mmCIF file of N, CA and C in Angstrom:
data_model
loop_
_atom_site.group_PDB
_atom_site.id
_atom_site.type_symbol
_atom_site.label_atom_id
_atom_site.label_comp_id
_atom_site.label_asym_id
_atom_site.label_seq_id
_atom_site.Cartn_x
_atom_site.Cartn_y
_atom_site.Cartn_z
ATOM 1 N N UNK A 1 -7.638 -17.097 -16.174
ATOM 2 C CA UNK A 1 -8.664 -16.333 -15.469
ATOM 3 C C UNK A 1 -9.403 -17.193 -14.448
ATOM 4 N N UNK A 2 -9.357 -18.163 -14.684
ATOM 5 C CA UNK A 2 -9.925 -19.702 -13.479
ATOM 6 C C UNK A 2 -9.165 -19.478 -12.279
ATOM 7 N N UNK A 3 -8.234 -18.971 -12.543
ATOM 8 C CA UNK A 3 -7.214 -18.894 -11.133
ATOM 9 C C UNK A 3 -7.166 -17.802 -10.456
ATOM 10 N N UNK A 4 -8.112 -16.964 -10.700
ATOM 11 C CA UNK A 4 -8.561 -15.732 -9.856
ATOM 12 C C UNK A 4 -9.993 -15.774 -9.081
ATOM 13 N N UNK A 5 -10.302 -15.794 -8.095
ATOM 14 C CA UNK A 5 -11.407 -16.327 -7.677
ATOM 15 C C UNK A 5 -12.498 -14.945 -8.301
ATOM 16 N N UNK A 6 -13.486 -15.285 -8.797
ATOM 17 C CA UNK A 6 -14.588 -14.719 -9.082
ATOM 18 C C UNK A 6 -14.893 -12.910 -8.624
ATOM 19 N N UNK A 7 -14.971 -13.104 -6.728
ATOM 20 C CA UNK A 7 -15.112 -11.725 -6.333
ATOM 21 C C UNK A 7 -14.024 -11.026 -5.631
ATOM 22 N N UNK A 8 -13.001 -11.666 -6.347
ATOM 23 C CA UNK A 8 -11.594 -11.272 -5.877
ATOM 24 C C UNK A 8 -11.388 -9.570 -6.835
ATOM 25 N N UNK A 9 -10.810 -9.011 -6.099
ATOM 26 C CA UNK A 9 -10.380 -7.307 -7.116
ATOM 27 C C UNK A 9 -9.538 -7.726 -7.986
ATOM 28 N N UNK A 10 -8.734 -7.088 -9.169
ATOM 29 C CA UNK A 10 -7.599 -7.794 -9.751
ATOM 30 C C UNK A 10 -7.182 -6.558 -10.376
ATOM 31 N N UNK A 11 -5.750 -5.989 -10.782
ATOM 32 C CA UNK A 11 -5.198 -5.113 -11.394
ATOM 33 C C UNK A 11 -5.046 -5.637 -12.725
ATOM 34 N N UNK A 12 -5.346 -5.430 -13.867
ATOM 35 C CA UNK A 12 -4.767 -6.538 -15.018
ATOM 36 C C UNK A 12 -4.181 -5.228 -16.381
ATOM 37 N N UNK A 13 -3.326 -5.343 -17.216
ATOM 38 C CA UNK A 13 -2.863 -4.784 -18.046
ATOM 39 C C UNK A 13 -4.176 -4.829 -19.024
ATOM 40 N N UNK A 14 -3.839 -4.153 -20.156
ATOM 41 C CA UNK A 14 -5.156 -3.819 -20.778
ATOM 42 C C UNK A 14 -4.908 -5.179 -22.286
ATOM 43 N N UNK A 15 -3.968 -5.695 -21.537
ATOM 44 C CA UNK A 15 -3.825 -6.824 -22.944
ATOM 45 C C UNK A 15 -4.588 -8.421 -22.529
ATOM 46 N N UNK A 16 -5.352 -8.118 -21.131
ATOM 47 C CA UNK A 16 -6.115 -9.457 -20.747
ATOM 48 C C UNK A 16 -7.600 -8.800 -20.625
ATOM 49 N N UNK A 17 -8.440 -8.764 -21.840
ATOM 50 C CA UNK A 17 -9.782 -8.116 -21.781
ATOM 51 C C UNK A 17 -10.931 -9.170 -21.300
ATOM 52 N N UNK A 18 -10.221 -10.188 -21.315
ATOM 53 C CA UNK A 18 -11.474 -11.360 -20.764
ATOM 54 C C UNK A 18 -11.670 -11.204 -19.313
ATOM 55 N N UNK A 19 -11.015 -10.574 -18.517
ATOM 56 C CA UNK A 19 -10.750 -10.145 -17.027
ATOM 57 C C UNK A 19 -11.755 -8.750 -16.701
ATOM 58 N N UNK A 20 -11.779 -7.957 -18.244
ATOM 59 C CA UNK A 20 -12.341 -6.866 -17.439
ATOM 60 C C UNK A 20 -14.040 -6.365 -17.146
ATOM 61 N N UNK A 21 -14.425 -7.751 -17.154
ATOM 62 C CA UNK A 21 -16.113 -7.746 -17.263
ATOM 63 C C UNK A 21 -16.272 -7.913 -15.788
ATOM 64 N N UNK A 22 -15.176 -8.348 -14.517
ATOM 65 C CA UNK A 22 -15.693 -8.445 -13.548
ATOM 66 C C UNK A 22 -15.645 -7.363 -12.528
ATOM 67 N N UNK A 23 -16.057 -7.389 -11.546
ATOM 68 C CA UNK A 23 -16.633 -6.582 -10.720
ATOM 69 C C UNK A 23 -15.381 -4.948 -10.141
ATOM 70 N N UNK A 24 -15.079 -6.226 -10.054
ATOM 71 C CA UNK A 24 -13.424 -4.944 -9.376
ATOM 72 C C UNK A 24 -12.017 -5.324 -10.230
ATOM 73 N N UNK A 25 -12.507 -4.121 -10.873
ATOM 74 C CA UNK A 25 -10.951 -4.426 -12.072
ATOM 75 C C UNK A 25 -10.499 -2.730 -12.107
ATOM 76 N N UNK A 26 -9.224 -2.934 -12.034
ATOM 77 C CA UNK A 26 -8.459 -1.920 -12.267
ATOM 78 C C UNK A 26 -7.435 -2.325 -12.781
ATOM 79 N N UNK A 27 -7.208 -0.973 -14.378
ATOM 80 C CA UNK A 27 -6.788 -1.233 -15.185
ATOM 81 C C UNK A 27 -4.948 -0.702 -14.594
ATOM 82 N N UNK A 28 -3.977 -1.531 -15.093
ATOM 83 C CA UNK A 28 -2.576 -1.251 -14.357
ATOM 84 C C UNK A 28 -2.218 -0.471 -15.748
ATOM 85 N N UNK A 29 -1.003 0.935 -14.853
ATOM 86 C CA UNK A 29 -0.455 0.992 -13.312
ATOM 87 C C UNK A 29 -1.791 1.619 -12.662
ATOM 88 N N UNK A 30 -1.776 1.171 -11.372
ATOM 89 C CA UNK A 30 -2.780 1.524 -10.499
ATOM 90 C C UNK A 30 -1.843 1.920 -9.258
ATOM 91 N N UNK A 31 -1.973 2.740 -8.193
ATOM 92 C CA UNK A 31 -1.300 3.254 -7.263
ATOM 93 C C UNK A 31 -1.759 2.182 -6.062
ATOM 94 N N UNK A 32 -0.669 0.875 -5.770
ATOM 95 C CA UNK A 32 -0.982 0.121 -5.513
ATOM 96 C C UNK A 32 -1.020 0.129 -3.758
ATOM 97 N N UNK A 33 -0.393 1.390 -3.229
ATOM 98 C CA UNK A 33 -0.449 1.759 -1.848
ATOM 99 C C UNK A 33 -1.684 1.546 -1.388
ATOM 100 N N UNK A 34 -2.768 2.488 -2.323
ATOM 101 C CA UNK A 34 -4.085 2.614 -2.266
ATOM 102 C C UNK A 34 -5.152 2.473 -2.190
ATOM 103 N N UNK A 35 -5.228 1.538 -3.693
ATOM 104 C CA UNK A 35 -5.963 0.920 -4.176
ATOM 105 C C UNK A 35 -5.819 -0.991 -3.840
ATOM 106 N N UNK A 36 -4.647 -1.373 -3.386
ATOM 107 C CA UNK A 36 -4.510 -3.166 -3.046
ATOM 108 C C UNK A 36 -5.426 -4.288 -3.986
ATOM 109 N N UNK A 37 -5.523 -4.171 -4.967
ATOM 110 C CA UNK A 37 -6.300 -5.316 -5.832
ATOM 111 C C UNK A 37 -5.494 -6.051 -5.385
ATOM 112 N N UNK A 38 -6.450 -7.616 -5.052
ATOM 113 C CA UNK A 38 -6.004 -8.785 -4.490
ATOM 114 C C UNK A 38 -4.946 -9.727 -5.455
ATOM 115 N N UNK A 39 -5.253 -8.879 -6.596
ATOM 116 C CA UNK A 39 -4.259 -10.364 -7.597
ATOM 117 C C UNK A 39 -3.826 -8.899 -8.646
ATOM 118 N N UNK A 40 -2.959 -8.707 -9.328
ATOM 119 C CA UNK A 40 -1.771 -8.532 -10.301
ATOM 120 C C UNK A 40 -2.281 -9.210 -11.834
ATOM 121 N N UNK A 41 -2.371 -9.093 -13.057
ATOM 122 C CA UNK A 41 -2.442 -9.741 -13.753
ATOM 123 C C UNK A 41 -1.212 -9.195 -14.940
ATOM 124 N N UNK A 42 -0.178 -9.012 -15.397
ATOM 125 C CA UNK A 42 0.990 -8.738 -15.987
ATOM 126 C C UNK A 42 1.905 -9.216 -16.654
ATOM 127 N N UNK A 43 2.102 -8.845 -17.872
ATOM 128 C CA UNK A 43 3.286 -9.676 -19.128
ATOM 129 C C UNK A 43 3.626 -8.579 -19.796
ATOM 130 N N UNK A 44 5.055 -8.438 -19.830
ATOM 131 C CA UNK A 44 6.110 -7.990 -20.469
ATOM 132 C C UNK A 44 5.993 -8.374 -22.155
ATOM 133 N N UNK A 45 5.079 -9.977 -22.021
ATOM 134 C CA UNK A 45 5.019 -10.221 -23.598
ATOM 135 C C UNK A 45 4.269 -9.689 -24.519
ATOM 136 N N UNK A 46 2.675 -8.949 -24.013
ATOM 137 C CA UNK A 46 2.279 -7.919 -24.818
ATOM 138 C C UNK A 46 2.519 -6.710 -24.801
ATOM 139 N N UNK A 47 1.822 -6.225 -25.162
ATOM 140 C CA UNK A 47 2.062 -4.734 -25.645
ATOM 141 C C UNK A 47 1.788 -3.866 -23.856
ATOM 142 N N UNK A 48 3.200 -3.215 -23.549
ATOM 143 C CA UNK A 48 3.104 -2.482 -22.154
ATOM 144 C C UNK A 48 2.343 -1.765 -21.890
ATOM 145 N N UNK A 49 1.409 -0.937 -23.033
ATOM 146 C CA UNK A 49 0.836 0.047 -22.751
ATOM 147 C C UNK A 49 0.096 -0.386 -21.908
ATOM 148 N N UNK A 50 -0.589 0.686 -20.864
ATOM 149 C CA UNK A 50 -0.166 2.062 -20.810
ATOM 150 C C UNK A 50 1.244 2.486 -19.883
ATOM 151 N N UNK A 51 1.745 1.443 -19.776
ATOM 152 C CA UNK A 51 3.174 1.477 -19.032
ATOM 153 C C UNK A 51 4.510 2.406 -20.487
ATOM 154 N N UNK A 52 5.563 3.142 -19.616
ATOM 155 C CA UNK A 52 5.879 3.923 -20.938
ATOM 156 C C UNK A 52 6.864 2.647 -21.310
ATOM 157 N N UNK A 53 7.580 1.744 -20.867
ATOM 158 C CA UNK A 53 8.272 0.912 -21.636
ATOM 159 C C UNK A 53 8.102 -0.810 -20.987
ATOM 160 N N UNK A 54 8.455 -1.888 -21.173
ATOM 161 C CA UNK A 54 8.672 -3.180 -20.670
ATOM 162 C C UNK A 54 9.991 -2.791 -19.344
ATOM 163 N N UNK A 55 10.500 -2.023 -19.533
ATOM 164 C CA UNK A 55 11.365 -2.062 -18.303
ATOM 165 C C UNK A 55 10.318 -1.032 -16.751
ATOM 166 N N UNK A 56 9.825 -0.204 -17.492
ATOM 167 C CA UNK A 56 8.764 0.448 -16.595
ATOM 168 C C UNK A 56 7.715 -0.928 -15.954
ATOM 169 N N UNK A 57 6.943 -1.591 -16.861
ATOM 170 C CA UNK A 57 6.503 -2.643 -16.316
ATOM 171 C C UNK A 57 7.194 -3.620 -15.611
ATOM 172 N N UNK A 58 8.261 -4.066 -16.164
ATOM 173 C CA UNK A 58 8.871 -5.005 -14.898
ATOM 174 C C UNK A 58 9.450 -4.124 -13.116
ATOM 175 N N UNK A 59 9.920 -3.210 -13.499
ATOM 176 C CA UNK A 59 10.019 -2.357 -12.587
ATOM 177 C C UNK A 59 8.724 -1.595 -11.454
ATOM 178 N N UNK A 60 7.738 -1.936 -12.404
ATOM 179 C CA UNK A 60 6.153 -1.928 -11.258
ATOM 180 C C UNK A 60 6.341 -3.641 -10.367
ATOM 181 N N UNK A 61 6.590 -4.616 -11.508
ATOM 182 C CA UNK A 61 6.368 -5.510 -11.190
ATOM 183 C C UNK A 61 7.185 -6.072 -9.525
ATOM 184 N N UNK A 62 8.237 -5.736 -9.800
ATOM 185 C CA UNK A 62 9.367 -5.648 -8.950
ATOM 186 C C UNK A 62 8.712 -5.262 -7.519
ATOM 187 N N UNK A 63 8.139 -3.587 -7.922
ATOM 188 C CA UNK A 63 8.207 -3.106 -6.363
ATOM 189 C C UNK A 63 6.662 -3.701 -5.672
ATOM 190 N N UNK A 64 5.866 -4.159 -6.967
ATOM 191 C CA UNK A 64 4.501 -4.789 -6.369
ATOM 192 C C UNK A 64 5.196 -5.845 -5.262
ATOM 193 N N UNK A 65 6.220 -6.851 -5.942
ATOM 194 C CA UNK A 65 6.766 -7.889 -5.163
ATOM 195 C C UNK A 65 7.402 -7.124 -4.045
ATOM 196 N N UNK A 66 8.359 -6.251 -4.027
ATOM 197 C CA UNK A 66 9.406 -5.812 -2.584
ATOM 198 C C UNK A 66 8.519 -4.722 -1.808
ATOM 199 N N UNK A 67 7.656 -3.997 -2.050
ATOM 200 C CA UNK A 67 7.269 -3.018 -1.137
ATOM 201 C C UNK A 67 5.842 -3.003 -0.660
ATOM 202 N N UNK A 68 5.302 -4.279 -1.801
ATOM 203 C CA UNK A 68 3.527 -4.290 -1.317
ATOM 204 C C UNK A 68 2.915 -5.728 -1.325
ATOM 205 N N UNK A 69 4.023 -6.773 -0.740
ATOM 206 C CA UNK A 69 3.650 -7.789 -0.125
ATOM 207 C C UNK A 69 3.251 -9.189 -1.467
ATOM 208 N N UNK A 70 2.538 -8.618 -2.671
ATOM 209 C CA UNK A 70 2.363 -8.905 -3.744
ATOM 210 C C UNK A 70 3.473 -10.721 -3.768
ATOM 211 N N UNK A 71 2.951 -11.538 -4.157
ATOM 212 C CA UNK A 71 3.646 -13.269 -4.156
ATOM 213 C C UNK A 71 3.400 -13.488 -5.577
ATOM 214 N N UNK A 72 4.229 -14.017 -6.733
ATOM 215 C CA UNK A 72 3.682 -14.626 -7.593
ATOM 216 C C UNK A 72 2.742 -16.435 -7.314
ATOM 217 N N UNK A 73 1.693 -16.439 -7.590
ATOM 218 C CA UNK A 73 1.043 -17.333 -7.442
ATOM 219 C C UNK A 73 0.685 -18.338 -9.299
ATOM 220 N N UNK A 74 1.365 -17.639 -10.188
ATOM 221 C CA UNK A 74 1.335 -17.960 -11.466
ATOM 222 C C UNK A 74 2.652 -17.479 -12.251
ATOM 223 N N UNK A 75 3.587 -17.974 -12.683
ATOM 224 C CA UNK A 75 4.244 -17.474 -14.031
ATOM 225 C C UNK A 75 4.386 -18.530 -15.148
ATOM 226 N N UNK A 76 4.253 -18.108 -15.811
ATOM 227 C CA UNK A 76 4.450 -19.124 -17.561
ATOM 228 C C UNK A 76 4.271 -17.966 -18.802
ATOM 229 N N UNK A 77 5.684 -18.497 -19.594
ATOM 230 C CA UNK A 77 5.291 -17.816 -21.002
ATOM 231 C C UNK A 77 5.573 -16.284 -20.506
ATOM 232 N N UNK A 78 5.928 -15.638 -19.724
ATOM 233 C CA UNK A 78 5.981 -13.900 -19.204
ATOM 234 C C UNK A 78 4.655 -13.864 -19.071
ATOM 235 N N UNK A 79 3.688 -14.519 -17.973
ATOM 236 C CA UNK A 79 2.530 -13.984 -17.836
ATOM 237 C C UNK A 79 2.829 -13.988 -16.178
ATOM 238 N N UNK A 80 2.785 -13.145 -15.337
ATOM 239 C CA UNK A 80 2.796 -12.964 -14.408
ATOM 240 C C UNK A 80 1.328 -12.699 -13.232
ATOM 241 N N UNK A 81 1.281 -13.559 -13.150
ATOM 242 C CA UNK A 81 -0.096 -13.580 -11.893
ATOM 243 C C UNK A 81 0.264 -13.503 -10.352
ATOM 244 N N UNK A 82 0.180 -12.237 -9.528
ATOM 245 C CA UNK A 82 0.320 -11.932 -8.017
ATOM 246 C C UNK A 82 -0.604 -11.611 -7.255
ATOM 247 N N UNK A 83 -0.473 -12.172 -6.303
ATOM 248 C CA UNK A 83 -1.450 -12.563 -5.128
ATOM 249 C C UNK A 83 -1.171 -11.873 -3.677
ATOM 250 N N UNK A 84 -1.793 -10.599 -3.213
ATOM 251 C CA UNK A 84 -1.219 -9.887 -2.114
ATOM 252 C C UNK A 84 -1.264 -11.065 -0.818
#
C-alpha cells in the first residue's frame, strides 16, 4: 500500500481492506472506460469475489493491460499492482 501514492484513486479487489479507508477507492470490477482509477490493485490468489471466477479476473486483468493503457508497476506472489 506504500506504493500507491496517498491521493492517487485506486480500483482494489475486496481482499485488500487496508486500501479502502482512502479517499478514492473503487471496489473492482469497476467499468474502467469510465471511471480510470490511477492504480489496479488485483490477485487471482484470494478469493475473486465479486468477480464470477479467477479466469473472469485475469481476463479483466488482461483487457485493463490491452485496451486501457493500465502497466504493471508491481507483481509478486499473484499480487498484481497497475498503473494507468
Amino acid at each position: 500500500s506504500n506504493m500507491v501514492p496517498a491521493q492517487a484513486s485506486v480500483g482494489v479487489q475486496s481482499a485488500f481492506p487496508e486500501l479502502t479507508s482512502r479517499q478514492s477507492v473503487y471496489e473492482l470490477p469497476v467499468n474502467l472506460a469510465q471511471l480510470k482509477p490511477d492504480y489496479l490493485l488485483i490477485s487471482p490468489q484470494f478469493d475473486h469475489y465479486p468477480f464470477p471466477s479467477n479466469q473472469a479476473l485475469l481476463s479483466y486483468l488482461a483487457a485493463a493491460e490491452q485496451r486501457y493503457g493500465y502497466h504493471p508497476v508491481y507483481q509478486q506472489n499473484q499480487v498484481y499492482l497497475l498503473r494507468r
